[in-house]
Amino acid sequence: TILGNKEGKKWNFITLLIIIFVINLRTSQLGVNPTPFAVRFIIAYLCISSVAFIQEKIRELYFNKLSRERNELIQLNKEIKELSITDQLTGLYNRAYLEKYFLKELKKAQRFKFDLSIALCDIDHFKEINDQYGHQAGDQVLSHIARTISKSLRKDIDWVARYGGEEFLIVLPNTSGSSAMTAVERIRKLIAEEKISWENAVLSVTASFGVTQ
């Protein structure tokens, strides 16, 4: 078998030596000069091997291209999916994700009989911020508070989604009501302590929370 890939080079060489040996042996038995036969065979063999090698390279390039395109498509689909469930301003999950996956969290808690708590966060006097400093300042406040909440949650367990304009819903699986109150109070204090820079002003905001199990 003539192979054009890297593994085939070794077998091509071994096969070539064996065939040349057989030609020499056979021609010597017949009393014929083996050189012309060997030269013609080597030339033919090298031509065929070269064609096979080129075909193998073309096939390798083709499959590499297909692999790259497949990976790019997978990445693109992943990005599209993330965009469909992500709030563009805050980077949190959006309302569509919340409505779909909260029911799953609820059913999981009911099935395995563990606690599930949720907390609704509402930024105090948010309309006044928009009126006094403008909507871009309001967007800055929303993004800042979203990051503060996200950093305060347990990784890969708790999650938060933007529920409405200035409202966030925090989902706390396997968390009792009292533990949720403790976690929310810590977040509330962090928000109140934050200083948000906006142009020549420094904004301080507070948030109110409601917790249920």
Tab-separated table of C-alpha atoms in Angstrom:
chain	number	residue	atom	x	y	z
A	1	THR	CA	0.000	0.000	0.000
A	2	ILE	CA	1.329	3.431	-0.949
A	3	LEU	CA	0.640	5.948	1.779
A	4	GLY	CA	1.088	9.690	1.587
A	5	ASN	CA	0.963	10.476	5.292
A	6	LYS	CA	3.858	10.611	7.760
A	7	GLU	CA	3.366	7.053	8.930
A	8	GLY	CA	3.353	5.918	5.307
A	9	LYS	CA	6.870	7.252	4.633
A	10	LYS	CA	8.420	4.532	6.782
A	11	TRP	CA	6.395	1.766	5.123
A	12	ASN	CA	7.081	3.193	1.660
A	13	PHE	CA	10.809	3.005	2.290
A	14	ILE	CA	10.647	-0.539	3.674
A	15	THR	CA	8.422	-1.686	0.801
A	16	LEU	CA	10.773	-0.080	-1.731
A	17	LEU	CA	13.789	-1.936	-0.305
A	18	ILE	CA	11.939	-5.259	-0.333
A	19	ILE	CA	10.788	-4.849	-3.949
A	20	ILE	CA	14.286	-3.811	-5.120
A	21	PHE	CA	15.703	-6.864	-3.355
A	22	VAL	CA	13.138	-9.115	-5.094
A	23	ILE	CA	13.920	-7.518	-8.486
A	24	ASN	CA	17.653	-8.060	-7.988
A	25	LEU	CA	17.091	-11.631	-6.883
A	26	ARG	CA	14.765	-12.462	-9.760
A	27	THR	CA	16.863	-10.807	-12.482
A	28	SER	CA	20.029	-12.460	-11.189
A	29	GLN	CA	18.306	-15.828	-11.451
A	30	LEU	CA	17.373	-15.038	-15.046
A	31	GLY	CA	20.807	-13.637	-15.855
A	32	VAL	CA	19.400	-10.196	-16.694
A	33	ASN	CA	20.842	-6.820	-15.727
A	34	PRO	CA	18.581	-5.598	-12.902
A	35	THR	CA	19.506	-1.898	-13.155
A	36	PRO	CA	16.987	-0.817	-15.877
A	37	PHE	CA	14.149	-2.613	-14.098
A	38	ALA	CA	15.089	-1.135	-10.734
A	39	VAL	CA	15.432	2.406	-12.117
A	40	ARG	CA	12.065	2.272	-13.910
A	41	PHE	CA	10.405	0.853	-10.839
A	42	ILE	CA	11.915	3.461	-8.502
A	43	ILE	CA	10.822	6.306	-10.795
A	44	ALA	CA	7.280	4.925	-11.046
A	45	TYR	CA	7.137	4.297	-7.322
A	46	LEU	CA	8.357	7.791	-6.462
A	47	CYS	CA	5.816	9.382	-8.822
A	48	ILE	CA	2.941	7.438	-7.304
A	49	SER	CA	4.174	8.159	-3.765
A	50	SER	CA	4.462	11.868	-4.577
A	51	VAL	CA	0.889	11.978	-5.860
A	52	ALA	CA	-0.316	10.117	-2.773
A	53	PHE	CA	1.611	12.489	-0.517
A	54	ILE	CA	0.101	15.548	-2.227
A	55	GLN	CA	-3.403	14.058	-1.951
A	56	GLU	CA	-2.843	13.368	1.732
A	57	LYS	CA	-1.669	16.945	2.307
A	58	ILE	CA	-4.689	18.344	0.474
A	59	ARG	CA	-6.994	16.135	2.526
A	60	GLU	CA	-5.241	17.181	5.741
A	61	LEU	CA	-5.632	20.875	4.867
A	62	TYR	CA	-9.280	20.318	3.982
A	63	PHE	CA	-10.076	18.560	7.256
A	64	ASN	CA	-8.159	21.193	9.251
A	65	LYS	CA	-10.255	23.872	7.561
A	66	LEU	CA	-13.445	21.948	8.344
A	67	SER	CA	-12.334	21.582	11.966
A	68	ARG	CA	-11.635	25.319	12.291
A	69	GLU	CA	-14.973	26.207	10.723
A	70	ARG	CA	-16.764	23.766	13.031
A	71	ASN	CA	-15.076	25.262	16.110
A	72	GLU	CA	-15.919	28.773	14.923
A	73	LEU	CA	-19.551	27.739	14.414
A	74	ILE	CA	-19.707	26.200	17.903
A	75	GLN	CA	-18.237	29.387	19.389
A	76	LEU	CA	-20.666	31.548	17.406
A	77	ASN	CA	-23.644	29.486	18.559
A	78	LYS	CA	-22.399	29.773	22.133
A	79	GLU	CA	-22.118	33.556	21.826
A	80	ILE	CA	-25.596	33.795	20.289
A	81	LYS	CA	-27.029	31.721	23.129
A	82	GLU	CA	-25.282	33.894	25.727
A	83	LEU	CA	-26.595	37.051	24.066
A	84	SER	CA	-30.135	35.667	24.107
A	85	ILE	CA	-30.073	35.174	27.886
A	86	THR	CA	-27.909	38.140	28.918
A	87	ASP	CA	-28.930	41.658	29.819
A	88	GLN	CA	-26.725	43.844	27.629
A	89	LEU	CA	-26.353	46.682	30.142
A	90	THR	CA	-25.466	44.776	33.305
A	91	GLY	CA	-24.147	41.480	31.932
A	92	LEU	CA	-26.552	39.605	34.235
A	93	TYR	CA	-29.107	37.064	33.139
A	94	ASN	CA	-32.156	38.687	31.574
A	95	ARG	CA	-35.879	38.268	32.198
A	96	ALA	CA	-36.172	35.490	29.594
A	97	TYR	CA	-33.538	33.395	31.400
A	98	LEU	CA	-35.214	34.081	34.738
A	99	GLU	CA	-38.624	32.948	33.572
A	100	LYS	CA	-37.224	29.761	32.059
A	101	TYR	CA	-34.710	28.631	34.674
A	102	PHE	CA	-36.347	29.758	37.888
A	103	LEU	CA	-39.089	27.169	37.372
A	104	LYS	CA	-36.368	24.544	36.985
A	105	GLU	CA	-34.770	25.659	40.256
A	106	LEU	CA	-38.167	25.506	41.957
A	107	LYS	CA	-38.930	22.020	40.673
A	108	LYS	CA	-35.466	20.824	41.684
A	109	ALA	CA	-35.964	22.152	45.224
A	110	GLN	CA	-39.356	20.456	45.470
A	111	ARG	CA	-38.023	17.184	44.123
A	112	PHE	CA	-34.966	16.943	46.368
A	113	LYS	CA	-36.643	18.715	49.279
A	114	PHE	CA	-34.051	21.428	49.875
A	115	ASP	CA	-34.582	25.072	50.715
A	116	LEU	CA	-34.845	27.703	48.010
A	117	SER	CA	-34.877	31.402	48.783
A	118	ILE	CA	-35.229	34.402	46.518
A	119	ALA	CA	-34.595	38.086	47.125
A	120	LEU	CA	-35.855	41.045	45.155
A	121	CYS	CA	-33.557	44.081	45.114
A	122	ASP	CA	-34.928	47.518	44.250
A	123	ILE	CA	-32.646	50.573	43.982
A	124	ASP	CA	-33.991	53.399	46.119
A	125	HIS	CA	-34.914	56.711	44.427
A	126	PHE	CA	-33.560	55.555	41.091
A	127	LYS	CA	-35.808	57.939	39.154
A	128	GLU	CA	-34.221	60.870	40.961
A	129	ILE	CA	-30.777	59.756	39.799
A	130	ASN	CA	-31.985	59.654	36.193
A	131	ASP	CA	-33.692	63.041	36.519
A	132	GLN	CA	-30.752	64.781	38.177
A	133	TYR	CA	-27.747	63.199	36.428
A	134	GLY	CA	-29.233	61.664	33.275
A	135	HIS	CA	-29.949	58.156	32.070
A	136	GLN	CA	-26.295	57.374	31.401
A	137	ALA	CA	-25.579	57.962	35.073
A	138	GLY	CA	-28.477	55.649	35.868
A	139	ASP	CA	-26.968	53.005	33.612
A	140	GLN	CA	-23.646	53.376	35.435
A	141	VAL	CA	-25.401	52.834	38.767
A	142	LEU	CA	-27.203	49.736	37.468
A	143	SER	CA	-23.981	48.211	36.137
A	144	HIS	CA	-22.114	48.977	39.364
A	145	ILE	CA	-24.773	47.432	41.604
A	146	ALA	CA	-25.046	44.401	39.321
A	147	ARG	CA	-21.303	43.756	39.774
A	148	THR	CA	-21.559	44.236	43.540
A	149	ILE	CA	-24.373	41.702	43.815
A	150	SER	CA	-22.649	39.190	41.517
A	151	LYS	CA	-19.380	39.295	43.473
A	152	SER	CA	-21.281	38.668	46.717
A	153	LEU	CA	-22.940	35.419	45.597
A	154	ARG	CA	-21.672	31.857	45.812
A	155	LYS	CA	-20.038	30.896	42.539
A	156	ASP	CA	-21.907	28.287	40.456
A	157	ILE	CA	-24.663	28.063	43.076
A	158	ASP	CA	-26.476	31.387	43.444
A	159	TRP	CA	-27.426	33.541	40.479
A	160	VAL	CA	-29.014	36.897	39.806
A	161	ALA	CA	-31.061	38.283	36.942
A	162	ARG	CA	-32.227	41.743	36.014
A	163	TYR	CA	-35.939	41.605	36.763
A	164	GLY	CA	-37.019	45.060	35.649
A	165	GLY	CA	-35.690	48.588	35.194
A	166	GLU	CA	-33.906	48.961	38.540
A	167	GLU	CA	-34.889	45.614	40.051
A	168	PHE	CA	-32.785	42.482	40.431
A	169	LEU	CA	-33.946	39.014	41.452
A	170	ILE	CA	-31.435	36.932	43.410
A	171	VAL	CA	-31.926	33.140	43.460
A	172	LEU	CA	-30.348	31.300	46.397
A	173	PRO	CA	-30.634	27.497	46.073
A	174	ASN	CA	-30.206	25.338	49.176
A	175	THR	CA	-30.562	28.423	51.379
A	176	SER	CA	-32.978	28.870	54.243
A	177	GLY	CA	-34.882	32.088	54.800
A	178	SER	CA	-32.672	33.149	57.725
A	179	SER	CA	-29.488	32.460	55.775
A	180	ALA	CA	-30.892	34.398	52.829
A	181	MET	CA	-31.621	37.357	55.139
A	182	THR	CA	-28.001	37.296	56.320
A	183	ALA	CA	-26.669	37.195	52.767
A	184	VAL	CA	-28.975	39.969	51.604
A	185	GLU	CA	-28.087	42.210	54.542
A	186	ARG	CA	-24.420	41.850	53.644
A	187	ILE	CA	-25.181	42.850	50.043
A	188	ARG	CA	-27.330	45.785	51.191
A	189	LYS	CA	-24.482	47.149	53.304
A	190	LEU	CA	-21.973	46.744	50.475
A	191	ILE	CA	-24.215	48.716	48.131
A	192	ALA	CA	-24.704	51.493	50.698
A	193	GLU	CA	-20.932	51.762	51.237
A	194	GLU	CA	-20.092	51.967	47.523
A	195	LYS	CA	-19.133	55.284	45.940
A	196	ILE	CA	-19.952	55.524	42.244
A	197	SER	CA	-18.030	58.103	40.239
A	198	TRP	CA	-19.928	59.926	37.525
A	199	GLU	CA	-18.293	62.845	35.731
A	200	ASN	CA	-17.670	65.440	38.495
A	201	ALA	CA	-20.018	63.797	40.990
A	202	VAL	CA	-19.755	60.890	43.407
A	203	LEU	CA	-23.025	59.019	43.774
A	204	SER	CA	-24.140	57.037	46.784
A	205	VAL	CA	-27.152	54.780	46.491
A	206	THR	CA	-29.095	52.444	48.711
A	207	ALA	CA	-31.299	49.491	47.896
A	208	SER	CA	-34.269	47.792	49.485
A	209	PHE	CA	-34.705	44.037	49.565
A	210	GLY	CA	-37.535	41.609	49.992
A	211	VAL	CA	-36.752	37.989	50.884
A	212	THR	CA	-38.902	34.873	50.744
A	213	GLN	CA	-38.310	31.156	51.047
